[in-house]
Amino acid sequence: MQITQMIEAVQKKLKIQVDGKAGAETWGAIYAAIVKPTIGGVAPHLAISKVDERSEKHIATLLPEVQPIARALVQKAAANGINIKIISGLRTYAEQDALYAKGRTAPGPKVTNARGGYSNHNFGIAFDIGVFSGTSYLPESPKYKAVGVLGMDLGLEWGGNWTSIVDQPHFQLRPVWAAAMKERDMLAEFRSRVAGSQPLFA
Ligand SMILES: [Zn+2]
């Protein structure tokens, strides 16, 4: 048996989304089943404590399904001696277009290849982290790689694995409906769901 099959079997038994990744929802359901069903009246994965104020400002812009995992990543990094904060979350299409203009019709170097509606940041499933040393932000550090591994362990996709533009600070949570989809097909589905005011994650 493979570990993924084992996690999937547990998820099936717990009647939660089956994706083979033991993230915040899975651990919350396991905790609920064998320790306590709720904490302060809410499901355990929703009871994951809030983190620092700056991170929370960005976490608040993410889809509800993504928020506990973003918090879990900050906590897990801290437990491994790495100080991270969430420094970017949701971007509107207009904000994305403004970024896309940089290095094209606006001054400065290019920062993205994604126009509005073509970035995972436009749908509340993606966030970027910063590694900090005390209060100073480290734009580059080998610690980004270490955090990438911790994030994948939580079921997140890590931008450090991308081949076209390697993006080590970037993490995203793929909905189960997009499990087998190419990135561009998932983005197209997100755009159509936004246009039709449909739920993005369910
Ligand atoms: Zn990003």
Short mmCIF file of C-alpha atoms and ligand atoms in Angstrom, two decimals:
data_model
loop_
_atom_site.label_atom_id
_atom_site.label_comp_id
_atom_site.label_asym_id
_atom_site.label_seq_id
_atom_site.Cartn_x
_atom_site.Cartn_y
_atom_site.Cartn_z
CA MET A 1 0.00 0.00 0.00
CA GLN A 2 1.18 3.49 -0.75
CA ILE A 3 1.00 6.32 1.77
CA THR A 4 -1.30 8.29 -0.56
CA GLN A 5 -3.76 5.38 -0.68
CA MET A 6 -3.65 5.20 3.09
CA ILE A 7 -4.48 8.90 3.45
CA GLU A 8 -7.25 8.59 0.84
CA ALA A 9 -8.79 5.65 2.73
CA VAL A 10 -8.75 7.67 5.97
CA GLN A 11 -10.34 10.65 4.18
CA LYS A 12 -13.05 8.42 2.72
CA LYS A 13 -13.80 6.97 6.14
CA LEU A 14 -13.94 10.48 7.65
CA LYS A 15 -16.28 11.60 4.85
CA ILE A 16 -14.12 14.56 3.84
CA GLN A 17 -12.64 15.51 0.47
CA VAL A 18 -10.45 12.69 -0.86
CA ASP A 19 -7.20 14.08 -2.27
CA GLY A 20 -4.53 11.92 -0.63
CA LYS A 21 -2.90 14.92 1.05
CA ALA A 22 -2.92 15.12 4.82
CA GLY A 23 -3.60 18.84 5.25
CA ALA A 24 -5.43 20.92 7.83
CA GLU A 25 -8.88 19.50 7.01
CA THR A 26 -7.70 15.89 7.28
CA TRP A 27 -5.89 16.45 10.55
CA GLY A 28 -8.88 18.39 11.87
CA ALA A 29 -11.18 15.47 11.03
CA ILE A 30 -8.82 12.93 12.62
CA TYR A 31 -8.59 15.12 15.71
CA ALA A 32 -12.39 15.41 15.79
CA ALA A 33 -12.79 11.64 15.46
CA ILE A 34 -10.38 10.56 18.14
CA VAL A 35 -9.84 13.54 20.46
CA LYS A 36 -12.58 16.18 20.44
CA PRO A 37 -15.31 16.77 17.86
CA THR A 38 -15.19 20.55 18.19
CA ILE A 39 -13.10 23.23 19.85
CA GLY A 40 -15.12 26.16 21.08
CA GLY A 41 -18.01 24.96 18.94
CA VAL A 42 -16.16 24.89 15.61
CA ALA A 43 -14.48 22.11 13.65
CA PRO A 44 -10.87 21.59 14.78
CA HIS A 45 -9.27 22.68 11.50
CA LEU A 46 -11.16 25.97 11.76
CA ALA A 47 -9.90 26.36 15.32
CA ILE A 48 -6.25 26.57 14.23
CA SER A 49 -5.00 29.67 16.03
CA LYS A 50 -4.55 32.95 14.28
CA VAL A 51 -1.01 34.07 13.53
CA ASP A 52 0.64 37.50 13.37
CA GLU A 53 -1.35 40.56 12.37
CA ARG A 54 0.40 41.20 9.06
CA SER A 55 -0.19 37.61 7.90
CA GLU A 56 -3.79 37.66 9.07
CA LYS A 57 -4.49 40.75 6.95
CA HIS A 58 -3.65 38.72 3.84
CA ILE A 59 -5.11 35.43 5.11
CA ALA A 60 -8.46 37.22 5.43
CA THR A 61 -8.48 37.72 1.63
CA LEU A 62 -8.16 33.97 0.92
CA LEU A 63 -10.96 31.45 0.43
CA PRO A 64 -12.17 29.97 3.76
CA GLU A 65 -10.80 26.55 2.74
CA VAL A 66 -7.31 27.99 2.28
CA GLN A 67 -7.12 30.10 5.45
CA PRO A 68 -6.42 27.30 7.98
CA ILE A 69 -3.65 25.88 5.81
CA ALA A 70 -1.95 29.26 5.46
CA ARG A 71 -2.01 29.58 9.26
CA ALA A 72 -0.75 26.02 9.65
CA LEU A 73 2.20 26.80 7.38
CA VAL A 74 3.20 29.86 9.44
CA GLN A 75 2.98 27.76 12.61
CA LYS A 76 4.83 24.80 11.14
CA ALA A 77 7.65 27.04 9.90
CA ALA A 78 7.94 28.63 13.36
CA ALA A 79 8.12 25.16 14.93
CA ASN A 80 11.06 24.53 12.59
CA GLY A 81 12.76 27.76 13.65
CA ILE A 82 11.80 29.72 10.53
CA ASN A 83 10.02 33.04 10.88
CA ILE A 84 7.65 33.58 7.95
CA LYS A 85 4.74 35.90 7.28
CA ILE A 86 2.09 35.82 4.59
CA ILE A 87 2.83 38.96 2.59
CA SER A 88 0.39 38.61 -0.31
CA GLY A 89 -2.98 36.96 -0.87
CA LEU A 90 -5.88 37.79 -3.16
CA ARG A 91 -5.35 40.24 -6.01
CA THR A 92 -8.21 41.70 -8.02
CA TYR A 93 -8.10 41.44 -11.81
CA ALA A 94 -7.28 45.18 -11.89
CA GLU A 95 -4.39 44.76 -9.44
CA GLN A 96 -3.12 41.84 -11.52
CA ASP A 97 -3.33 43.94 -14.72
CA ALA A 98 -1.28 46.67 -13.02
CA LEU A 99 1.42 44.11 -12.15
CA TYR A 100 1.33 42.71 -15.69
CA ALA A 101 1.91 46.23 -17.06
CA LYS A 102 5.27 46.48 -15.24
CA GLY A 103 8.07 45.99 -17.71
CA ARG A 104 5.59 46.21 -20.60
CA THR A 105 3.63 49.46 -20.68
CA ALA A 106 4.82 50.65 -17.26
CA PRO A 107 8.40 51.21 -16.02
CA GLY A 108 10.49 48.60 -14.21
CA PRO A 109 11.29 44.94 -14.83
CA LYS A 110 8.64 42.35 -15.66
CA VAL A 111 7.24 40.74 -12.53
CA THR A 112 4.57 38.41 -13.90
CA ASN A 113 3.38 36.70 -17.06
CA ALA A 114 -0.21 36.65 -15.85
CA ARG A 115 -2.86 39.19 -16.81
CA GLY A 116 -5.98 39.76 -14.69
CA GLY A 117 -7.88 36.47 -14.36
CA TYR A 118 -4.82 34.41 -15.29
CA SER A 119 -3.14 34.21 -11.89
CA ASN A 120 -4.06 31.87 -9.06
CA HIS A 121 -3.84 34.95 -6.84
CA ASN A 122 -7.03 36.25 -8.48
CA PHE A 123 -9.14 33.49 -6.93
CA GLY A 124 -8.10 33.34 -3.27
CA ILE A 125 -6.29 30.00 -3.47
CA ALA A 126 -2.74 31.42 -3.60
CA PHE A 127 -0.51 33.31 -1.21
CA ASP A 128 3.12 34.39 -1.01
CA ILE A 129 5.31 34.17 2.05
CA GLY A 130 8.28 36.22 3.19
CA VAL A 131 11.07 34.80 5.32
CA PHE A 132 12.08 37.17 8.12
CA SER A 133 15.10 37.46 10.33
CA GLY A 134 13.83 39.39 13.32
CA THR A 135 11.98 42.24 11.70
CA SER A 136 13.91 42.24 8.44
CA TYR A 137 12.45 40.66 5.34
CA LEU A 138 14.81 38.35 3.46
CA PRO A 139 13.96 38.35 -0.26
CA GLU A 140 16.34 35.43 -0.74
CA SER A 141 17.21 32.69 1.71
CA PRO A 142 17.75 28.93 1.60
CA LYS A 143 14.92 28.82 4.13
CA TYR A 144 12.36 29.30 1.32
CA LYS A 145 13.18 25.78 0.16
CA ALA A 146 12.69 24.38 3.64
CA VAL A 147 9.30 26.10 3.90
CA GLY A 148 8.40 24.71 0.46
CA VAL A 149 8.83 21.19 1.78
CA LEU A 150 6.69 22.00 4.85
CA GLY A 151 3.97 23.43 2.60
CA MET A 152 3.87 20.38 0.33
CA ASP A 153 3.53 18.28 3.44
CA LEU A 154 0.35 20.24 4.23
CA GLY A 155 -1.04 19.51 0.77
CA LEU A 156 -0.09 22.85 -0.77
CA GLU A 157 1.42 23.27 -4.22
CA TRP A 158 4.73 25.10 -4.07
CA GLY A 159 5.93 27.59 -6.70
CA GLY A 160 9.49 26.39 -6.12
CA ASN A 161 8.60 23.28 -8.15
CA TRP A 162 7.53 25.26 -11.19
CA THR A 163 9.72 25.04 -14.23
CA SER A 164 8.71 28.10 -16.27
CA ILE A 165 9.02 30.74 -13.56
CA VAL A 166 10.41 29.35 -10.30
CA ASP A 167 8.52 31.16 -7.54
CA GLN A 168 9.77 29.97 -4.15
CA PRO A 169 7.60 32.30 -1.99
CA HIS A 170 4.41 31.08 -3.71
CA PHE A 171 1.95 28.50 -2.39
CA GLN A 172 -1.52 27.50 -3.55
CA LEU A 173 -4.24 25.06 -2.61
CA ARG A 174 -5.74 23.27 -5.59
CA PRO A 175 -9.45 22.40 -5.26
CA VAL A 176 -10.27 18.71 -5.59
CA TRP A 177 -12.23 19.38 -8.82
CA ALA A 178 -8.96 20.58 -10.40
CA ALA A 179 -6.83 17.64 -9.22
CA ALA A 180 -6.15 16.30 -12.70
CA MET A 181 -6.37 19.61 -14.57
CA LYS A 182 -3.66 21.57 -16.28
CA GLU A 183 -3.02 24.93 -14.67
CA ARG A 184 -4.51 26.87 -17.59
CA ASP A 185 -7.69 24.76 -17.58
CA MET A 186 -8.10 25.29 -13.84
CA LEU A 187 -7.71 29.06 -14.33
CA ALA A 188 -10.29 29.02 -17.15
CA GLU A 189 -12.74 27.19 -14.87
CA PHE A 190 -12.08 29.72 -12.10
CA ARG A 191 -12.78 32.62 -14.49
CA SER A 192 -16.03 31.06 -15.60
CA ARG A 193 -17.08 30.41 -11.99
CA VAL A 194 -16.30 34.04 -11.08
CA ALA A 195 -18.29 35.24 -14.09
CA GLY A 196 -21.21 33.01 -13.08
CA SER A 197 -20.95 33.85 -9.34
CA GLN A 198 -20.50 30.14 -8.58
CA PRO A 199 -18.61 28.73 -5.58
CA LEU A 200 -14.89 28.59 -6.38
CA PHE A 201 -13.70 25.74 -4.22
CA ALA A 202 -16.60 23.31 -3.73
ZN ZN B 1 2.37 34.05 -5.68
#
